[in-house]
Short mmCIF file of C-alpha atoms in Angstrom, two decimals:
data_model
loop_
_atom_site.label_atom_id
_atom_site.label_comp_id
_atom_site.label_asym_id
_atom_site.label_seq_id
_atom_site.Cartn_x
_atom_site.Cartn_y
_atom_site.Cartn_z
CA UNK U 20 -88.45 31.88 -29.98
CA UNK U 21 -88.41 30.61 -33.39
CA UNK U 22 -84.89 32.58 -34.30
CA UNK U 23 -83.31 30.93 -31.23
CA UNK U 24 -84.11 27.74 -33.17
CA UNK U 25 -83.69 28.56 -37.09
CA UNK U 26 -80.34 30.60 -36.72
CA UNK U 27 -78.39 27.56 -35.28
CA UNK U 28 -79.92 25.56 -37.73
CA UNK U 29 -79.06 27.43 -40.57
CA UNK U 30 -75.29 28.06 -39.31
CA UNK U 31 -75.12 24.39 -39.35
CA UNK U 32 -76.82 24.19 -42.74
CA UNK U 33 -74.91 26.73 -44.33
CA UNK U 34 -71.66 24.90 -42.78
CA UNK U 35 -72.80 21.41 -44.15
CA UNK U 36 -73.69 23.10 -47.25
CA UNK U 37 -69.94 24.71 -47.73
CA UNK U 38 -68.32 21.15 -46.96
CA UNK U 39 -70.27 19.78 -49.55
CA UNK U 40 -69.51 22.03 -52.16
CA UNK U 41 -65.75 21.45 -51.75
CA UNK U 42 -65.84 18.07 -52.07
CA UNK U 43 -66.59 16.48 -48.28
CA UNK U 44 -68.72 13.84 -48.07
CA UNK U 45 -70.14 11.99 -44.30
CA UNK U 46 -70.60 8.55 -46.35
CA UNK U 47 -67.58 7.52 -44.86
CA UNK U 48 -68.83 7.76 -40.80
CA UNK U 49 -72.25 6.47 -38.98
CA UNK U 50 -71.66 9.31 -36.51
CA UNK U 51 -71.21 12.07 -39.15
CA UNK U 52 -74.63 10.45 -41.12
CA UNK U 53 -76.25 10.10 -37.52
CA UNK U 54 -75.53 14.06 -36.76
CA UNK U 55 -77.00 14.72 -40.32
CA UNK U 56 -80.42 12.96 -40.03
CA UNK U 57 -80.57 14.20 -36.17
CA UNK U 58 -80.41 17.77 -37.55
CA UNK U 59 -82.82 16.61 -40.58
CA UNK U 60 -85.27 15.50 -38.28
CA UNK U 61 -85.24 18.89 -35.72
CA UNK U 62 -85.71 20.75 -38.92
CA UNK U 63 -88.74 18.43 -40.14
CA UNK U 64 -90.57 19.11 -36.34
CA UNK U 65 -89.86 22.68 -36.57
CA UNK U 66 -91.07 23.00 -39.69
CA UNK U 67 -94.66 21.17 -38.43
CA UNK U 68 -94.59 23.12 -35.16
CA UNK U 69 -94.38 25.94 -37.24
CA UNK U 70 -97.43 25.23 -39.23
CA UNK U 71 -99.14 23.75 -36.31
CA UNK U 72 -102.13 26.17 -35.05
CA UNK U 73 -101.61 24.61 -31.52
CA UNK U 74 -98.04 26.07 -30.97
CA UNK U 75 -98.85 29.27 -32.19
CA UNK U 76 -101.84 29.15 -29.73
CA UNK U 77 -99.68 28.04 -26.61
CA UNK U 78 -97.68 30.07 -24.08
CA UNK U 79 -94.69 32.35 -25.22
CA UNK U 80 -92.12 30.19 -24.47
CA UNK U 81 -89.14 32.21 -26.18
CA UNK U 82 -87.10 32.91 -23.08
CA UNK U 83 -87.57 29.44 -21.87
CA UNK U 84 -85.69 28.05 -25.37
CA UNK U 85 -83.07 30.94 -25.26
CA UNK U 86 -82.07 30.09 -21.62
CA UNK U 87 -81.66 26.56 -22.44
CA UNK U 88 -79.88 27.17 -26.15
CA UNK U 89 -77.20 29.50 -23.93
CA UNK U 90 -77.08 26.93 -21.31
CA UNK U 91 -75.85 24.99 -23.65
CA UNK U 92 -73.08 26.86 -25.52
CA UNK U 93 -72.30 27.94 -22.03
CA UNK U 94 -71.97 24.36 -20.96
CA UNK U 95 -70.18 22.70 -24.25
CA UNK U 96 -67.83 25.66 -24.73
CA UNK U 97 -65.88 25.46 -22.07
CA UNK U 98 -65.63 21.50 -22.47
CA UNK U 99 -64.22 22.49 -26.16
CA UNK U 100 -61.28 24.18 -24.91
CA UNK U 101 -60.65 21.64 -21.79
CA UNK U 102 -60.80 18.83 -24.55
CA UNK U 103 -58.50 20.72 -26.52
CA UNK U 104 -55.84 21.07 -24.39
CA UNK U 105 -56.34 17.27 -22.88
CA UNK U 106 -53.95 14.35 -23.50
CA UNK U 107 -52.97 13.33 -27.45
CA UNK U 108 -54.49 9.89 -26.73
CA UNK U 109 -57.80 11.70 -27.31
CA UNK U 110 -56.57 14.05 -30.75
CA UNK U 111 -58.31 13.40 -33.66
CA UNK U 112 -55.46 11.33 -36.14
CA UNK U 113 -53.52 13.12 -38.19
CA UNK U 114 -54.33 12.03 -42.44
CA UNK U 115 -53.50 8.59 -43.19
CA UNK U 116 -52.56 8.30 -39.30
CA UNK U 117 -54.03 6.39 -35.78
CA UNK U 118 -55.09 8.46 -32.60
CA UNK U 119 -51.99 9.21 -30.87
CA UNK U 120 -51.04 6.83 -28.10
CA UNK U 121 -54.30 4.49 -29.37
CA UNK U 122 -54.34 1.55 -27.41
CA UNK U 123 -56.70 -1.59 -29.03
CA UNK U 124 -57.01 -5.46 -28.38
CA UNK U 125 -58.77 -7.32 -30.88
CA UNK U 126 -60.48 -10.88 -30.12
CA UNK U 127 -61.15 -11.88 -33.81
CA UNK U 128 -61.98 -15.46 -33.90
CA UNK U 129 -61.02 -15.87 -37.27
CA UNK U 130 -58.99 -19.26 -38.27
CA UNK U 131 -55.63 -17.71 -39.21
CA UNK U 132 -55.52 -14.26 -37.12
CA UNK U 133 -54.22 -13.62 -33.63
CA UNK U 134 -56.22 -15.07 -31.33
CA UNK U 135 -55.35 -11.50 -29.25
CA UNK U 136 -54.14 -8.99 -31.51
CA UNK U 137 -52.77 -5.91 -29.86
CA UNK U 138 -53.17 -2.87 -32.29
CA UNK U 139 -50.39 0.37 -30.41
CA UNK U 140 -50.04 3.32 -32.02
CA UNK U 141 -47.01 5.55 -30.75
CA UNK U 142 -46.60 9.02 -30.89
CA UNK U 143 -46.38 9.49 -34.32
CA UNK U 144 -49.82 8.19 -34.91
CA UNK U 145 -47.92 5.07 -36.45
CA UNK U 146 -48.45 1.43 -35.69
CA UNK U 147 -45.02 0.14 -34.22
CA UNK U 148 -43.24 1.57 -30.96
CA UNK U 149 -41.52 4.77 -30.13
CA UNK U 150 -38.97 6.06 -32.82
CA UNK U 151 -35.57 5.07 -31.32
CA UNK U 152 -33.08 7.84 -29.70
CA UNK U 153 -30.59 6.17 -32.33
CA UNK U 154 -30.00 8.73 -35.45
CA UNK U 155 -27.64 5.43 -36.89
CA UNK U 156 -30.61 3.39 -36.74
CA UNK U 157 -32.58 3.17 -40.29
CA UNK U 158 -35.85 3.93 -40.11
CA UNK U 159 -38.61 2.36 -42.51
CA UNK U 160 -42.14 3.23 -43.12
CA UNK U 161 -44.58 1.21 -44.20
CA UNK U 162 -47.63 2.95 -46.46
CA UNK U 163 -50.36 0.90 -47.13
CA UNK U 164 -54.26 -0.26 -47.00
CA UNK U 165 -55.71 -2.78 -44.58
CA UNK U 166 -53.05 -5.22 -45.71
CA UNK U 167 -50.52 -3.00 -44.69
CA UNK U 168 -52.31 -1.69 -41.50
CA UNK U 169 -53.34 -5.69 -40.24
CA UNK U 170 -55.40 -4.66 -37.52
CA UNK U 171 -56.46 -8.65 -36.87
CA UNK U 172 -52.71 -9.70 -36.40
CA UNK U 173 -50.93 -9.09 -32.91
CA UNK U 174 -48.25 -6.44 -33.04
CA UNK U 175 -45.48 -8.42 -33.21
CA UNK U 176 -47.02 -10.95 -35.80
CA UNK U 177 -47.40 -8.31 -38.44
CA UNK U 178 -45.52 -8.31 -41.61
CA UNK U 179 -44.35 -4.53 -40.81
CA UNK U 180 -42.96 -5.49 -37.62
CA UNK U 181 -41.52 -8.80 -38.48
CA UNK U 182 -39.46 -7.07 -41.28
CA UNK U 183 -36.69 -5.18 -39.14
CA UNK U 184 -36.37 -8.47 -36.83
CA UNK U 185 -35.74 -9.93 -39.48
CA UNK U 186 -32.58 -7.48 -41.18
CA UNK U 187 -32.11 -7.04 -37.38
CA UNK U 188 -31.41 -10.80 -37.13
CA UNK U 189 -28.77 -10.71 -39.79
CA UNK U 190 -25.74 -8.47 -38.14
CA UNK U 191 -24.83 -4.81 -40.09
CA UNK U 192 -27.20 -1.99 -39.84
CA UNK U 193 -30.23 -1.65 -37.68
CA UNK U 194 -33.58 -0.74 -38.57
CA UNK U 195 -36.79 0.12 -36.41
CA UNK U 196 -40.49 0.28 -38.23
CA UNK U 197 -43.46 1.63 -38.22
CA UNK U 198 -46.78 1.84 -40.55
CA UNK U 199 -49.20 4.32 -41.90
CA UNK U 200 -51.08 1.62 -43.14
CA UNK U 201 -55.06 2.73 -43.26
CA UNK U 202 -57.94 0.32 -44.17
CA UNK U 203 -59.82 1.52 -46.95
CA UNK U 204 -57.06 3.84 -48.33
CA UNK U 205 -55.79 3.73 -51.81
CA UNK U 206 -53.05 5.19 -54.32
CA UNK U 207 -54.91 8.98 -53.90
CA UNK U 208 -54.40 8.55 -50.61
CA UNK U 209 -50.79 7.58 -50.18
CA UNK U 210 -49.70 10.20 -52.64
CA UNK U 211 -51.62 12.97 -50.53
CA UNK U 212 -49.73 11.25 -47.56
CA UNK U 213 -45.86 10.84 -48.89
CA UNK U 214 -46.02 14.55 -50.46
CA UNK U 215 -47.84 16.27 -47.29
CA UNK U 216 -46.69 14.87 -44.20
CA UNK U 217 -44.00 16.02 -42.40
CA UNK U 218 -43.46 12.98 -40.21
CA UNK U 219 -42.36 11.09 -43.53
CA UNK U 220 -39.55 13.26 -43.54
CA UNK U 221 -38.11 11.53 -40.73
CA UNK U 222 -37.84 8.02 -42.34
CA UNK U 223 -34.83 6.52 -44.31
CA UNK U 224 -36.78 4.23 -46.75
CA UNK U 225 -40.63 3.71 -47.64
CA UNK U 226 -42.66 0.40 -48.30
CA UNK U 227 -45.73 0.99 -50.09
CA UNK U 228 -47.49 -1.73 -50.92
CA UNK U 229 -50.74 -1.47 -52.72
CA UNK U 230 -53.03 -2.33 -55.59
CA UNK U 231 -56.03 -3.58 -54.01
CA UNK U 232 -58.15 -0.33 -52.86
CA UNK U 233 -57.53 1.21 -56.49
CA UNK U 234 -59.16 -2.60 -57.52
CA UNK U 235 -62.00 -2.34 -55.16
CA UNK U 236 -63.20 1.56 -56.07
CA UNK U 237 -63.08 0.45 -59.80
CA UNK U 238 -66.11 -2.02 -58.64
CA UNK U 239 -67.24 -0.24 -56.12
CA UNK U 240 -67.89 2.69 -59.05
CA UNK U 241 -68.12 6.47 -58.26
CA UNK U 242 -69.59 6.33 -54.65
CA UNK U 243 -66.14 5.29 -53.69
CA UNK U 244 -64.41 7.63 -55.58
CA UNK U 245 -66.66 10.50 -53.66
CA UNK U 246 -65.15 8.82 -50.11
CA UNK U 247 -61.44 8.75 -51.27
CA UNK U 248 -61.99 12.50 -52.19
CA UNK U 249 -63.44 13.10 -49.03
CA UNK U 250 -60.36 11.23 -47.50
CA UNK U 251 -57.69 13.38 -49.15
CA UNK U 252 -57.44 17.76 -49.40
CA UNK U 253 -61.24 18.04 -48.70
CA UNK U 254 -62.36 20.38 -45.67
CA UNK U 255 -64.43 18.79 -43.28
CA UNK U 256 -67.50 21.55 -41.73
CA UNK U 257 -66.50 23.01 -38.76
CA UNK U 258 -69.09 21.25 -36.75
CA UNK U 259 -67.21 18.03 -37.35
CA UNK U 260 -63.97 19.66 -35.79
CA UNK U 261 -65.84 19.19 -32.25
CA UNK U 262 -63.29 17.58 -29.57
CA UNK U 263 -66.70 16.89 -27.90
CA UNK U 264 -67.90 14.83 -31.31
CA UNK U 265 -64.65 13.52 -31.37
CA UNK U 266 -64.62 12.40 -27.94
CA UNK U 267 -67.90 10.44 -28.27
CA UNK U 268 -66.91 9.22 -31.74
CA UNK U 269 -63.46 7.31 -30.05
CA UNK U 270 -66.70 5.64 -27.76
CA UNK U 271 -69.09 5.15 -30.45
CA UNK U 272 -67.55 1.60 -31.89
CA UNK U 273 -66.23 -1.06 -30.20
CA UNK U 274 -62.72 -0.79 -32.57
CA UNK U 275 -61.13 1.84 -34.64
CA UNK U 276 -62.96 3.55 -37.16
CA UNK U 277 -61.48 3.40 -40.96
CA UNK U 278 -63.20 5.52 -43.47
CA UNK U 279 -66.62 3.72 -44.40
CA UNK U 280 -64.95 0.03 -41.90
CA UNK U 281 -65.68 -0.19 -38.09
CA UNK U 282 -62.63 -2.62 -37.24
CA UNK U 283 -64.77 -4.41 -34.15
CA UNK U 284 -62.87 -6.07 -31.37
CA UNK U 285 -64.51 -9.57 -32.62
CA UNK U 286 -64.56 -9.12 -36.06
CA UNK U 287 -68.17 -9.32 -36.59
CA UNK U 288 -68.45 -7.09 -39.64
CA UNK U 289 -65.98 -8.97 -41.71
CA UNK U 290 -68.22 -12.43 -40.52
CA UNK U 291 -71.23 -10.43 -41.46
CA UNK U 292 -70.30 -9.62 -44.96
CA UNK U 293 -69.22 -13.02 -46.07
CA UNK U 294 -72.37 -13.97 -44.75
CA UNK U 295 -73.86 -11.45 -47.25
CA UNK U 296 -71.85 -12.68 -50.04
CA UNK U 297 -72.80 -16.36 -49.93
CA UNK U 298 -76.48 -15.14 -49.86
CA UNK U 299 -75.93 -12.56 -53.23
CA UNK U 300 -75.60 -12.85 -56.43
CA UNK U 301 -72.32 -13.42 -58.24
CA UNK U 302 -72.45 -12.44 -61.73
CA UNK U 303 -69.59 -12.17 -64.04
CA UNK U 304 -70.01 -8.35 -66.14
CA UNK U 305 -67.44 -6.38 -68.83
CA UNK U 306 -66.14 -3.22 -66.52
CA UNK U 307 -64.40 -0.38 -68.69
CA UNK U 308 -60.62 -0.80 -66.53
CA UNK U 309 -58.43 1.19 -69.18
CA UNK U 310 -58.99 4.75 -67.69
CA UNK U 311 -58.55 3.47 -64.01
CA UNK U 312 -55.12 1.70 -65.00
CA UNK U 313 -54.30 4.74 -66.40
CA UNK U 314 -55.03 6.96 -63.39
CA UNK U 315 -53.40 4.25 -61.39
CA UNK U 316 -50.23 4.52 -63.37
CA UNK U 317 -49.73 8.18 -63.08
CA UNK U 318 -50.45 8.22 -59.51
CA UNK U 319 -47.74 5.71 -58.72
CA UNK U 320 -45.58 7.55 -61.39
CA UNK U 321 -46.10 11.16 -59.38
CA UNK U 322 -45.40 8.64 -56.09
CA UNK U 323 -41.91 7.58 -57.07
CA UNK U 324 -40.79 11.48 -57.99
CA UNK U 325 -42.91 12.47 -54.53
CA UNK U 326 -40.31 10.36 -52.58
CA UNK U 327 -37.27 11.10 -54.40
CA UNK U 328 -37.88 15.03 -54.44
CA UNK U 329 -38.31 14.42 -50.40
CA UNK U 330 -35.06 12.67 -50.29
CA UNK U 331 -36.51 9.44 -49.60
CA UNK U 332 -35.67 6.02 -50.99
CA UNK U 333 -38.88 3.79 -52.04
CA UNK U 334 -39.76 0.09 -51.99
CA UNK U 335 -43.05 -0.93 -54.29
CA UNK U 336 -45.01 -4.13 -53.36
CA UNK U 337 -47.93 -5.51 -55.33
CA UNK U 338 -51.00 -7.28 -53.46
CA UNK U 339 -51.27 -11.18 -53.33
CA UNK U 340 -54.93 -12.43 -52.73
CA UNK U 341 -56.84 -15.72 -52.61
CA UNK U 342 -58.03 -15.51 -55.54
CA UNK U 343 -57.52 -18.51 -58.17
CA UNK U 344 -60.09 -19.89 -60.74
CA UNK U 345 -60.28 -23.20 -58.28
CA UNK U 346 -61.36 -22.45 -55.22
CA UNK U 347 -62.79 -24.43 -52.86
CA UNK U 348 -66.27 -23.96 -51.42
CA UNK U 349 -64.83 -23.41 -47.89
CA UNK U 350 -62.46 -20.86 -49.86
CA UNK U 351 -65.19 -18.88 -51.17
CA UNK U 352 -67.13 -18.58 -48.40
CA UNK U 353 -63.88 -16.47 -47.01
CA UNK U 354 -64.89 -13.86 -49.66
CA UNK U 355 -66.44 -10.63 -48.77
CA UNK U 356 -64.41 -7.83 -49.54
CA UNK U 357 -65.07 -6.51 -53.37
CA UNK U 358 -68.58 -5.72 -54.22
CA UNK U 359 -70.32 -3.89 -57.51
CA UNK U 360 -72.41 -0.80 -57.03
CA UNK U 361 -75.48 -2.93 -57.51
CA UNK U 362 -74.65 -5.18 -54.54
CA UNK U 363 -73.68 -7.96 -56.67
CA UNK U 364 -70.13 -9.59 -56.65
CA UNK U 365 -68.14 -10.47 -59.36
CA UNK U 366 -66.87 -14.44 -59.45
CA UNK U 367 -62.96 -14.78 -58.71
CA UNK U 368 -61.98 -15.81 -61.55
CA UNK U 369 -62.90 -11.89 -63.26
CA UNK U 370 -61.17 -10.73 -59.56
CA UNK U 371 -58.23 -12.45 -60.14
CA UNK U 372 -57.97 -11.06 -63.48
CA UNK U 373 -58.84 -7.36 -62.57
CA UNK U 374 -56.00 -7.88 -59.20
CA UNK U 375 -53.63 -8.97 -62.09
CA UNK U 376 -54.35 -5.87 -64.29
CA UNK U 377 -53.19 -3.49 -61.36
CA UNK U 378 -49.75 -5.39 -60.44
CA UNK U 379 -48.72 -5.46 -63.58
CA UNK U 380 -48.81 -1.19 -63.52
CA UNK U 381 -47.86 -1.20 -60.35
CA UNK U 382 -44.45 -3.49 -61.75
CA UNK U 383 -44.11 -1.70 -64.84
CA UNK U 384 -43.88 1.43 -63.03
CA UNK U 385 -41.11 0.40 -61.19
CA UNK U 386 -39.44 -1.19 -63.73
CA UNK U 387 -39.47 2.20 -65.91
CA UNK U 388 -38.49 4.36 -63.09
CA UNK U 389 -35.97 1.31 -62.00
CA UNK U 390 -37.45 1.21 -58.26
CA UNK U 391 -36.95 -1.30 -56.21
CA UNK U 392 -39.84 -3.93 -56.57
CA UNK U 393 -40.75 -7.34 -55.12
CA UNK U 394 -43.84 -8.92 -56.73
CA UNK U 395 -45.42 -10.32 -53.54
CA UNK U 396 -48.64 -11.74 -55.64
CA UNK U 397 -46.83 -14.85 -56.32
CA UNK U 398 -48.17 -15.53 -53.17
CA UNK U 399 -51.99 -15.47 -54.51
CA UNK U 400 -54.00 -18.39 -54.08
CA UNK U 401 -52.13 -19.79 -51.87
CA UNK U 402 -54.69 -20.53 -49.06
CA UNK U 403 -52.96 -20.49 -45.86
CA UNK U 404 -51.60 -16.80 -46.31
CA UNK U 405 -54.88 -14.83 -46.52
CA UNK U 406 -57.93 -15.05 -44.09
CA UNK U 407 -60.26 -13.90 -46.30
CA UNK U 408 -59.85 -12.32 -49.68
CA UNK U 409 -56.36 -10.20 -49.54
CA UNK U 410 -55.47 -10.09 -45.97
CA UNK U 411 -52.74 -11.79 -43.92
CA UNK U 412 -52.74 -14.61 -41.76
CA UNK U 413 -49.74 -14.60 -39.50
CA UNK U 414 -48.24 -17.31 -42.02
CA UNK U 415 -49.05 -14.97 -44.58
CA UNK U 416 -47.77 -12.00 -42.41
CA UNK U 417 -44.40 -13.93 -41.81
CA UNK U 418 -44.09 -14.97 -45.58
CA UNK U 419 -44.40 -11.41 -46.91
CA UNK U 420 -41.40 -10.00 -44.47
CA UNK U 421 -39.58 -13.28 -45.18
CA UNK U 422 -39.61 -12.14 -49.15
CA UNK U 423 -39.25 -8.80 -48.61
CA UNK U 424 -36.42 -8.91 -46.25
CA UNK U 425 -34.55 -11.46 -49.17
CA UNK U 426 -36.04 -9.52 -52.27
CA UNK U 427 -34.23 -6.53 -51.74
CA UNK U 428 -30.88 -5.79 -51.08
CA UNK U 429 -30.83 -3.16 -48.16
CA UNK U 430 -27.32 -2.41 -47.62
CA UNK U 431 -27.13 -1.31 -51.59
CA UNK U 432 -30.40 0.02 -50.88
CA UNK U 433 -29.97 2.11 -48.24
CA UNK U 434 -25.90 3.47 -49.93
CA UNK U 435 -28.02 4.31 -52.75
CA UNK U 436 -26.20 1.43 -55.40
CA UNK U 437 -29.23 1.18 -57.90
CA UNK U 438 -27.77 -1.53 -59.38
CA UNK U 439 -27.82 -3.93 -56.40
CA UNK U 440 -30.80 -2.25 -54.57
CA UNK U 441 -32.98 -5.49 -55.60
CA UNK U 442 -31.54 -9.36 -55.91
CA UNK U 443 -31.45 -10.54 -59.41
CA UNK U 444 -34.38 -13.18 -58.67
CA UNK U 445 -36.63 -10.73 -56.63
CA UNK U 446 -38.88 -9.88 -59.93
CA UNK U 447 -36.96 -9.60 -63.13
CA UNK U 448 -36.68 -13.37 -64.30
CA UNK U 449 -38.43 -15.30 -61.37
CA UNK U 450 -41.59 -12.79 -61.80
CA UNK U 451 -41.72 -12.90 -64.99
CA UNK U 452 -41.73 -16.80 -65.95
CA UNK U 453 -44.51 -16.66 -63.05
CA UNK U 454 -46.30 -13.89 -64.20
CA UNK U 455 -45.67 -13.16 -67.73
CA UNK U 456 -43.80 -10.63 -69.07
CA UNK U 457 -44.65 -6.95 -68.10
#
């Protein structure tokens, strides 16, 4: 009796055990952590009905618990393979990708968002509709975090969208978008993505824009440099390969599940955690940013060669935010996003300052390995583009693809003229007198 018990167990121990020791990690899901401590908690009652003089006493039962145990595997097995071969809409997403064919509509009440933002995912596991039958028509992909991915902003009132209409709008050639963008994920992550996948291969020009997620896991300390691990090469165990768990995990949240982020259809989480951060503590502290900036700096570095060795020609963006050293107390109660280890938060001021420290690599970067660059943060602190800390309001959304579509000068872009692939203003001396030099 007891083997039919312990040797599961132990296969799923030993599995767990394996994942863990190349790096995987279940911090970043509730249903991974919830399979963990349901396994930890059969273990702890077999372990007391073992030691428990009244089940040794009782009944055999043995062939009892083997009948049901190969019930079961007879039962989930042959749901496995149906699931397997059942519609995309269901497969898990591909790295840095959506659910294929995901369908979401979001109902965020937030002052600034879409009041109903559609979130569609096409075939490619890409926000943005179906690649067109065109081969003339340039194709752009956007690569990104949660400012990139704007799952509270309607489909057609995200930046990523709104770009193309935009060079659409103008006459010449035609363009069609779509985004990899992926709350949560950083610099690590986009490199794993642009030198991996082989649906990048089928784009004309990349937008990355980023910054902010490299920011974040410098606060956030070593627990969220575990997750972004776990988010890049890492092996999951096999037990977490289950269509069946993957089937109940599309059910288990209301939204779309991002790393360690439920994205709820109401937006409850993000109310939530400002509510936490007007209750906490907001202390100022020295953080040791020098070997982060420097990681940063040859990620983005091994980025730019990534692209061009794929044939690909690259856009950089840094990351506006609200942060200024004034803001006002209905302004800070937006914040939420950035918190210390220790569950404190830092005051905006020190974020602003820490936000600035990563553009400037991000720019410099470019500048050394003359990329084209637009310097969207001299949009922070202006308080009608951001909902909350970093991420877009539709005016926000709009502004962004305005700049971007003026910044940069596609058609010398896209016939590979370096030397007219950004406009004269778009960062060298209009950045700079704004920004400092970098």
């Amino acid at each position: 009796m007891w083997a039919s018990f312990l040797v599961p167990l132990g296969l799923f121990a030993i599995d767990t055990a394996a994942a863990f020791a190349r790096g995987w990690s279940p911090l970043g899901s509730r249903l991974d952590l919830a399979a963990l401590i349901a396994a930890l908690v059969l273990a702890v009652l077999l372990a007391v009905a073992w030691y428990s003089p009244t089940v040794h006493r009782a009944a055999p039962i043995g062939p009892r618990v083997v009948a049901v145990w190969v019930s079961l595997v007879f039962a989930l097995l042959p749901g496995e393979l149906l699931l397997s071969f059942a519609s995309e809409s269901i497969d898990r997403a591909p790295f840095h990708r959506h659910p294929r064919g995901l369908r979401q509509v979001f109902e965020p009440k937030i002052p600034g968002t879409s009041p109903r933002a559609r979130f569609s995912v096409n075939s490619q596991g890409l926000r943005g509709t179906e690649p067109p039958g065109d081969t003339a028509v340039r194709r752009l992909l956007f690569v990104g975090g949660s400012t990139t991915e704007d799952v509270y902003l309607d489909d057609e009132r995200t930046w990523t969208l709104r770009l193309p209409e935009l060079l659409n709008a103008r006459g010449g050639d035609r363009f069609w978008a779509a985004s990899a963008g992926r709350s949560g994920f950083a610099s690590i992550e986009h490199l794993e993505f642009l030198e991996h996948a082989d649906v990048v291969s089928e784009f004309d020009v990349v937008i990355v824009l980023l910054g902010i997620n490299d920011m974040a896991r410098l606060v956030w300390g070593e627990r969220a440099d575990r997750i972004a691990l776990n988010r890049a090469k890492v092996r999951a165990p096999l037990w977490r390969r289950s269509r069946t768990l993957e089937l109940i995990r599309r059910f288990w949240s209301a939204g779309v599940e991002q790393g360690n982020l439920v994205m709820d259809r109401e937006a409850l989480f993000v109310r939530d955690a400002q509510t936490r951060r007007s209750e906490a503590k907001v202390v100022d502290g020295e953080i040791d940013i020098a070997p982060a900036l420097g990681d940063y700096e040859r990620r983005l570095s091994r980025l730019v060669m990534v692209t061009r060795r794929r044939g690909l020609k690259l856009v950089l963006a840094d990351q506006p935010t609200l942060f200024r050293t004034d803001l006002s107390p209905e302004e800070e109660r937006r914040l939420w996003f950035i918190r210390r280890a220790d569950g404190d938060f830092l005051p905006a001021r020190r974020m602003l300052e820490l936000m600035k420290s990563f553009n400037d690599v991000t720019a410099s970067v470019a500048t050394r390995m003359d990329v084209p660059f637009v310097r969207l943060s001299e949009m922070t602190g202006a308080s009608d583009y951001f909902y909350d800390d970093c991420h877009f309001s539709e005016v926000g959304a709009e502004e962004v693809a305005r700049r971007l579509s003026e910044r940069i000068d596609w058609q010398g872009l896209l016939t590979g003229d370096s030397s007219s692939s950004t406009t004269g203003d778009s960062w060298s001396r209009e950045s700079e007198e704004a920004n400092g030099s970098i």
